[in-house]
């Protein structure tokens, strides 16, 4: 299997250890202390790094996790919060700016990256950084970034058991559905329905379709989608419907079955993806891997290189060198 997917189980374990072994509580950056109980954790990062925040938020139900994808940290955040800045390359302008914004405001920041300017800016100020192994491209480094963040957060929060989420990765790798789903979706815009508690899987799938298969995709999160997206099924569009079904709670599980029934009343172009795993973390990691493989198969069907993301590079180049917009 190309693109390093077969390495995910090993990288997940290794990266978790990197975060867990960080001697974070003893760190001090001027008057900023890391030995505290954060009232909230703000996870900042973009694209393939930013999705880590979404997965952590869905998985750490009951903890106060805020996902923020911009050049600064929300105004209400203060030194009682912990900021985790995630950037695979360490060169993403939004993430560097938001990490510096937080430090400037006296908020503890930890970086998770392979290096780059994020690492040097943070380390230069004495802030902790977890350096994770490299991958083919940022989004292929998901296990490296995600499990390192979980390792860091294990110093502060109760973390779900990571073992099942790692062992199920083999099931996703061996699954035969990616090829079938890619054929099903080819030459159509996929509309992805998912319950709110597992929304990160739908967004990760959309992002992988955008970047790997150069394909637009629509995400419809239930219950909000029951009040808008669902109406689009009434007309015949060049759309294929993907319903992501997992286990969240009785009401949302029931609603997802109801959505499936309604969509199937209007269209026969529907595929259901059943997530494996008992925790939200396991389900999201399983879904991210399985559906990531779908995006690779789709790229193969289109005869395109999954790794190239030229427009992202162009846009990054355009904002290089401008000043961080201050909050
Ligand atoms: O997957 C990708 O290549 C992108 O979505 C990047 O993750 C995004 O541009 C942010 O870059 P980085 O992850 O290096 O911070």
GROMACS .gro file of C-alpha atoms and ligand atoms in nm:
model
  342
    1UNK     CA    1   0.000   0.000   0.000
    2UNK     CA    2   0.156   0.332  -0.104
    3UNK     CA    3   0.159   0.666   0.079
    4UNK     CA    4   0.265   0.511   0.409
    5UNK     CA    5  -0.075   0.386   0.528
    6UNK     CA    6   0.075   0.052   0.636
    7UNK     CA    7   0.302   0.246   0.875
    8UNK     CA    8   0.011   0.404   1.064
    9UNK     CA    9  -0.004   0.155   1.356
   10UNK     CA   10   0.370   0.188   1.426
   11UNK     CA   11   0.368   0.568   1.383
   12UNK     CA   12   0.061   0.603   1.607
   13UNK     CA   13   0.233   0.426   1.896
   14UNK     CA   14   0.566   0.603   1.849
   15UNK     CA   15   0.407   0.945   1.820
   16UNK     CA   16   0.189   0.896   2.128
   17UNK     CA   17   0.505   0.813   2.319
   18UNK     CA   18   0.676   1.131   2.193
   19UNK     CA   19   0.394   1.344   2.334
   20UNK     CA   20   0.367   1.147   2.656
   21UNK     CA   21   0.740   1.164   2.725
   22UNK     CA   22   0.753   1.542   2.687
   23UNK     CA   23   0.854   1.691   3.020
   24UNK     CA   24   0.591   1.959   2.981
   25UNK     CA   25   0.480   2.036   3.336
   26UNK     CA   26   0.823   2.163   3.437
   27UNK     CA   27   0.838   2.415   3.148
   28UNK     CA   28   0.828   2.791   3.214
   29UNK     CA   29   0.831   3.060   2.946
   30UNK     CA   30   0.890   3.384   3.137
   31UNK     CA   31   0.588   3.402   3.366
   32UNK     CA   32   0.392   3.141   3.164
   33UNK     CA   33   0.368   2.813   3.355
   34UNK     CA   34   0.271   2.474   3.212
   35UNK     CA   35   0.203   2.307   3.546
   36UNK     CA   36  -0.170   2.375   3.572
   37UNK     CA   37  -0.517   2.232   3.502
   38UNK     CA   38  -0.633   2.405   3.180
   39UNK     CA   39  -0.992   2.530   3.177
   40UNK     CA   40  -0.992   2.467   2.801
   41UNK     CA   41  -0.761   2.342   2.529
   42UNK     CA   42  -0.748   2.539   2.205
   43UNK     CA   43  -0.614   2.341   1.910
   44UNK     CA   44  -0.500   2.550   1.619
   45UNK     CA   45  -0.383   2.431   1.276
   46UNK     CA   46  -0.492   2.422   0.914
   47UNK     CA   47  -0.587   2.152   0.661
   48UNK     CA   48  -0.425   1.815   0.719
   49UNK     CA   49  -0.288   1.940   1.051
   50UNK     CA   50  -0.607   2.121   1.152
   51UNK     CA   51  -0.820   1.806   1.124
   52UNK     CA   52  -0.629   1.671   1.425
   53UNK     CA   53  -0.813   1.926   1.639
   54UNK     CA   54  -1.149   1.811   1.502
   55UNK     CA   55  -1.074   1.445   1.577
   56UNK     CA   56  -0.951   1.526   1.928
   57UNK     CA   57  -1.261   1.741   1.998
   58UNK     CA   58  -1.496   1.461   1.887
   59UNK     CA   59  -1.296   1.196   2.077
   60UNK     CA   60  -1.249   1.376   2.408
   61UNK     CA   61  -1.614   1.415   2.484
   62UNK     CA   62  -1.657   1.597   2.814
   63UNK     CA   63  -1.334   1.799   2.783
   64UNK     CA   64  -1.343   2.160   2.682
   65UNK     CA   65  -1.169   2.146   2.342
   66UNK     CA   66  -1.194   2.441   2.105
   67UNK     CA   67  -1.082   2.403   1.744
   68UNK     CA   68  -0.965   2.728   1.591
   69UNK     CA   69  -0.836   2.768   1.234
   70UNK     CA   70  -0.718   3.123   1.182
   71UNK     CA   71  -0.428   3.366   1.232
   72UNK     CA   72  -0.499   3.431   1.599
   73UNK     CA   73  -0.653   3.280   1.910
   74UNK     CA   74  -1.008   3.383   2.011
   75UNK     CA   75  -1.020   3.696   2.228
   76UNK     CA   76  -1.182   3.523   2.528
   77UNK     CA   77  -0.894   3.272   2.564
   78UNK     CA   78  -0.657   3.356   2.851
   79UNK     CA   79  -0.371   3.202   3.049
   80UNK     CA   80  -0.604   2.944   3.207
   81UNK     CA   81  -0.615   2.770   2.866
   82UNK     CA   82  -0.356   2.560   2.689
   83UNK     CA   83  -0.294   2.616   2.317
   84UNK     CA   84  -0.174   2.330   2.099
   85UNK     CA   85  -0.039   2.453   1.764
   86UNK     CA   86  -0.027   2.177   1.503
   87UNK     CA   87   0.153   2.219   1.172
   88UNK     CA   88   0.307   1.930   0.986
   89UNK     CA   89   0.558   2.149   0.799
   90UNK     CA   90   0.588   2.412   1.071
   91UNK     CA   91   0.567   2.670   0.793
   92UNK     CA   92   0.194   2.744   0.790
   93UNK     CA   93   0.147   3.114   0.843
   94UNK     CA   94  -0.192   3.098   1.018
   95UNK     CA   95  -0.060   2.847   1.273
   96UNK     CA   96   0.266   3.034   1.339
   97UNK     CA   97   0.072   3.360   1.389
   98UNK     CA   98  -0.183   3.204   1.625
   99UNK     CA   99   0.092   3.036   1.832
  100UNK     CA  100   0.279   3.367   1.864
  101UNK     CA  101  -0.046   3.551   1.939
  102UNK     CA  102  -0.109   3.312   2.230
  103UNK     CA  103   0.244   3.342   2.376
  104UNK     CA  104   0.228   3.721   2.345
  105UNK     CA  105  -0.093   3.713   2.552
  106UNK     CA  106   0.067   3.494   2.822
  107UNK     CA  107  -0.108   3.171   2.718
  108UNK     CA  108   0.095   2.846   2.732
  109UNK     CA  109   0.157   2.699   2.386
  110UNK     CA  110   0.291   2.362   2.281
  111UNK     CA  111   0.386   2.293   1.920
  112UNK     CA  112   0.343   1.965   1.733
  113UNK     CA  113   0.530   1.965   1.404
  114UNK     CA  114   0.811   1.812   1.201
  115UNK     CA  115   1.016   2.132   1.246
  116UNK     CA  116   1.016   2.452   1.038
  117UNK     CA  117   0.956   2.806   1.161
  118UNK     CA  118   0.691   2.701   1.415
  119UNK     CA  119   0.950   2.485   1.593
  120UNK     CA  120   1.222   2.750   1.584
  121UNK     CA  121   0.992   3.036   1.698
  122UNK     CA  122   0.858   2.830   1.989
  123UNK     CA  123   1.188   2.673   2.090
  124UNK     CA  124   1.358   3.013   2.064
  125UNK     CA  125   1.119   3.136   2.335
  126UNK     CA  126   1.160   2.821   2.547
  127UNK     CA  127   0.815   2.676   2.465
  128UNK     CA  128   0.778   2.297   2.433
  129UNK     CA  129   0.767   2.134   2.089
  130UNK     CA  130   0.704   1.771   1.993
  131UNK     CA  131   0.887   1.687   1.672
  132UNK     CA  132   0.711   1.407   1.486
  133UNK     CA  133   0.842   1.191   1.200
  134UNK     CA  134   0.796   1.309   0.841
  135UNK     CA  135   0.542   1.167   0.593
  136UNK     CA  136   0.486   1.204   0.217
  137UNK     CA  137   0.264   1.511   0.267
  138UNK     CA  138   0.097   1.672   0.570
  139UNK     CA  139  -0.232   1.479   0.547
  140UNK     CA  140  -0.045   1.148   0.525
  141UNK     CA  141   0.114   1.234   0.859
  142UNK     CA  142  -0.221   1.214   1.042
  143UNK     CA  143  -0.117   0.939   1.288
  144UNK     CA  144   0.209   1.121   1.367
  145UNK     CA  145   0.031   1.448   1.452
  146UNK     CA  146  -0.287   1.307   1.608
  147UNK     CA  147  -0.124   1.062   1.849
  148UNK     CA  148   0.148   1.312   1.945
  149UNK     CA  149  -0.128   1.560   2.040
  150UNK     CA  150  -0.307   1.289   2.241
  151UNK     CA  151   0.024   1.213   2.415
  152UNK     CA  152   0.066   1.581   2.504
  153UNK     CA  153  -0.294   1.606   2.627
  154UNK     CA  154  -0.248   1.295   2.844
  155UNK     CA  155  -0.050   1.524   3.081
  156UNK     CA  156  -0.366   1.727   3.140
  157UNK     CA  157  -0.681   1.534   3.044
  158UNK     CA  158  -0.821   1.184   3.056
  159UNK     CA  159  -0.751   1.023   2.716
  160UNK     CA  160  -0.954   0.733   2.570
  161UNK     CA  161  -0.774   0.403   2.531
  162UNK     CA  162  -0.566   0.434   2.214
  163UNK     CA  163  -0.504   0.060   2.163
  164UNK     CA  164  -0.831  -0.024   1.987
  165UNK     CA  165  -0.792   0.277   1.756
  166UNK     CA  166  -0.453   0.141   1.653
  167UNK     CA  167  -0.549  -0.226   1.615
  168UNK     CA  168  -0.849  -0.138   1.395
  169UNK     CA  169  -0.619   0.034   1.146
  170UNK     CA  170  -0.532  -0.312   1.008
  171UNK     CA  171  -0.902  -0.378   0.940
  172UNK     CA  172  -0.926  -0.052   0.743
  173UNK     CA  173  -0.611  -0.139   0.548
  174UNK     CA  174  -0.743  -0.483   0.454
  175UNK     CA  175  -1.094  -0.364   0.364
  176UNK     CA  176  -1.209  -0.409   0.007
  177UNK     CA  177  -1.454  -0.119   0.014
  178UNK     CA  178  -1.215   0.164  -0.095
  179UNK     CA  179  -1.198   0.036  -0.455
  180UNK     CA  180  -1.576  -0.014  -0.475
  181UNK     CA  181  -1.655   0.325  -0.321
  182UNK     CA  182  -1.414   0.502  -0.556
  183UNK     CA  183  -1.588   0.350  -0.861
  184UNK     CA  184  -1.923   0.446  -0.712
  185UNK     CA  185  -1.818   0.810  -0.668
  186UNK     CA  186  -1.627   0.861  -0.992
  187UNK     CA  187  -1.742   1.164  -1.199
  188UNK     CA  188  -1.987   1.273  -0.929
  189UNK     CA  189  -1.981   1.513  -0.637
  190UNK     CA  190  -2.007   1.314  -0.314
  191UNK     CA  191  -2.246   1.439  -0.048
  192UNK     CA  192  -2.129   1.304   0.286
  193UNK     CA  193  -2.379   1.272   0.572
  194UNK     CA  194  -2.244   1.212   0.924
  195UNK     CA  195  -2.365   1.263   1.281
  196UNK     CA  196  -2.230   1.565   1.467
  197UNK     CA  197  -2.033   1.352   1.716
  198UNK     CA  198  -1.834   1.197   1.430
  199UNK     CA  199  -1.816   1.503   1.209
  200UNK     CA  200  -1.437   1.498   1.186
  201UNK     CA  201  -1.452   1.181   0.974
  202UNK     CA  202  -1.675   1.355   0.721
  203UNK     CA  203  -1.447   1.663   0.710
  204UNK     CA  204  -1.133   1.450   0.685
  205UNK     CA  205  -1.293   1.257   0.395
  206UNK     CA  206  -1.389   1.583   0.221
  207UNK     CA  207  -1.037   1.721   0.267
  208UNK     CA  208  -0.879   1.400   0.133
  209UNK     CA  209  -1.115   1.404  -0.167
  210UNK     CA  210  -1.026   1.770  -0.233
  211UNK     CA  211  -0.650   1.724  -0.202
  212UNK     CA  212  -0.581   1.366  -0.311
  213UNK     CA  213  -0.855   1.323  -0.575
  214UNK     CA  214  -0.890   1.694  -0.669
  215UNK     CA  215  -1.266   1.655  -0.619
  216UNK     CA  216  -1.523   1.888  -0.463
  217UNK     CA  217  -1.733   1.735  -0.186
  218UNK     CA  218  -2.023   1.842   0.034
  219UNK     CA  219  -2.038   1.767   0.406
  220UNK     CA  220  -2.383   1.742   0.566
  221UNK     CA  221  -2.378   1.712   0.944
  222UNK     CA  222  -2.685   1.569   1.120
  223UNK     CA  223  -2.897   1.709   1.286
  224UNK     CA  224  -2.831   2.047   1.114
  225UNK     CA  225  -2.841   1.881   0.770
  226UNK     CA  226  -3.196   1.763   0.845
  227UNK     CA  227  -3.297   2.128   0.813
  228UNK     CA  228  -3.128   2.216   0.482
  229UNK     CA  229  -2.894   1.975   0.294
  230UNK     CA  230  -3.151   1.698   0.295
  231UNK     CA  231  -3.385   1.897   0.069
  232UNK     CA  232  -3.132   1.880  -0.217
  233UNK     CA  233  -3.223   1.511  -0.266
  234UNK     CA  234  -3.551   1.622  -0.426
  235UNK     CA  235  -3.377   1.703  -0.756
  236UNK     CA  236  -3.156   1.477  -0.963
  237UNK     CA  237  -2.801   1.619  -0.940
  238UNK     CA  238  -2.469   1.462  -1.041
  239UNK     CA  239  -2.429   1.366  -0.675
  240UNK     CA  240  -2.354   1.037  -0.499
  241UNK     CA  241  -2.463   1.006  -0.138
  242UNK     CA  242  -2.233   0.861   0.128
  243UNK     CA  243  -2.382   0.798   0.469
  244UNK     CA  244  -2.131   0.757   0.750
  245UNK     CA  245  -2.285   0.546   1.021
  246UNK     CA  246  -2.123   0.495   1.360
  247UNK     CA  247  -2.218   0.477   1.724
  248UNK     CA  248  -2.270   0.804   1.910
  249UNK     CA  249  -2.591   0.799   2.115
  250UNK     CA  250  -2.944   0.664   2.067
  251UNK     CA  251  -3.092   0.987   1.932
  252UNK     CA  252  -2.820   1.054   1.675
  253UNK     CA  253  -2.796   0.687   1.574
  254UNK     CA  254  -3.174   0.689   1.519
  255UNK     CA  255  -3.155   1.016   1.322
  256UNK     CA  256  -2.884   0.876   1.092
  257UNK     CA  257  -3.108   0.577   1.009
  258UNK     CA  258  -3.395   0.820   0.940
  259UNK     CA  259  -3.172   1.028   0.709
  260UNK     CA  260  -3.065   0.713   0.524
  261UNK     CA  261  -3.430   0.617   0.475
  262UNK     CA  262  -3.524   0.962   0.341
  263UNK     CA  263  -3.224   0.979   0.103
  264UNK     CA  264  -3.302   0.629  -0.026
  265UNK     CA  265  -3.663   0.735  -0.091
  266UNK     CA  266  -3.532   0.979  -0.352
  267UNK     CA  267  -3.213   0.822  -0.482
  268UNK     CA  268  -3.061   0.482  -0.541
  269UNK     CA  269  -2.710   0.635  -0.551
  270UNK     CA  270  -2.645   0.578  -0.182
  271UNK     CA  271  -2.362   0.397  -0.006
  272UNK     CA  272  -2.343   0.346   0.369
  273UNK     CA  273  -2.003   0.338   0.539
  274UNK     CA  274  -2.014   0.158   0.874
  275UNK     CA  275  -1.745   0.272   1.118
  276UNK     CA  276  -1.578   0.012   1.338
  277UNK     CA  277  -1.473   0.070   1.697
  278UNK     CA  278  -1.625   0.121   2.040
  279UNK     CA  279  -1.490   0.471   2.108
  280UNK     CA  280  -1.525   0.783   1.897
  281UNK     CA  281  -1.148   0.794   1.861
  282UNK     CA  282  -1.140   0.440   1.717
  283UNK     CA  283  -1.428   0.512   1.482
  284UNK     CA  284  -1.273   0.835   1.357
  285UNK     CA  285  -0.928   0.687   1.303
  286UNK     CA  286  -1.079   0.382   1.129
  287UNK     CA  287  -1.296   0.606   0.909
  288UNK     CA  288  -1.010   0.846   0.830
  289UNK     CA  289  -0.792   0.562   0.709
  290UNK     CA  290  -1.062   0.374   0.515
  291UNK     CA  291  -1.195   0.687   0.344
  292UNK     CA  292  -0.845   0.821   0.284
  293UNK     CA  293  -0.783   0.503   0.087
  294UNK     CA  294  -1.100   0.576  -0.113
  295UNK     CA  295  -0.957   0.916  -0.209
  296UNK     CA  296  -0.633   0.751  -0.325
  297UNK     CA  297  -0.825   0.497  -0.535
  298UNK     CA  298  -1.030   0.779  -0.685
  299UNK     CA  299  -0.711   0.969  -0.772
  300UNK     CA  300  -0.589   0.652  -0.946
  301UNK     CA  301  -0.915   0.630  -1.144
  302UNK     CA  302  -0.871   0.993  -1.252
  303UNK     CA  303  -0.504   0.926  -1.336
  304UNK     CA  304  -0.379   1.208  -1.112
  305UNK     CA  305  -0.105   1.239  -0.851
  306UNK     CA  306  -0.261   1.246  -0.500
  307UNK     CA  307   0.038   1.425  -0.352
  308UNK     CA  308   0.038   1.744  -0.564
  309UNK     CA  309  -0.158   2.036  -0.423
  310UNK     CA  310  -0.032   2.321  -0.643
  311UNK     CA  311  -0.307   2.577  -0.561
  312UNK     CA  312  -0.233   2.540  -0.187
  313UNK     CA  313   0.134   2.611  -0.255
  314UNK     CA  314   0.044   2.916  -0.467
  315UNK     CA  315  -0.174   3.059  -0.191
  316UNK     CA  316   0.088   2.989   0.077
  317UNK     CA  317   0.343   3.170  -0.139
  318UNK     CA  318   0.111   3.471  -0.173
  319UNK     CA  319   0.083   3.524   0.206
  320UNK     CA  320   0.450   3.455   0.282
  321UNK     CA  321   0.619   3.758   0.435
  322UNK     CA  322   0.307   3.956   0.533
  323UNK     CA  323   0.268   4.052   0.899
  324UNK     CA  324   0.053   3.843   1.132
  325UNK     CA  325  -0.287   4.017   1.161
  326UNK     CA  326  -0.329   4.098   1.531
  327UNK     CA  327  -0.650   4.002   1.709
  328LIG     O1  328  -0.265   1.817   0.360
  328LIG     C1  329  -0.211   1.918   0.319
  328LIG     O2  330  -0.113   1.917   0.242
  328LIG     C2  331  -0.262   2.056   0.362
  328LIG     O3  332  -0.396   2.049   0.400
  328LIG     C3  333  -0.177   2.109   0.478
  328LIG     O4  334  -0.194   2.028   0.591
  328LIG     C4  335  -0.212   2.254   0.510
  328LIG     O5  336  -0.182   2.336   0.400
  328LIG     C5  337  -0.136   2.306   0.630
  328LIG     O6  338   0.001   2.277   0.620
  328LIG     P1  339   0.076   2.212   0.744
  328LIG     O7  340   0.004   2.085   0.773
  328LIG     O8  341   0.217   2.189   0.699
  328LIG     O9  342   0.065   2.310   0.856
   0.00000   0.00000   0.00000
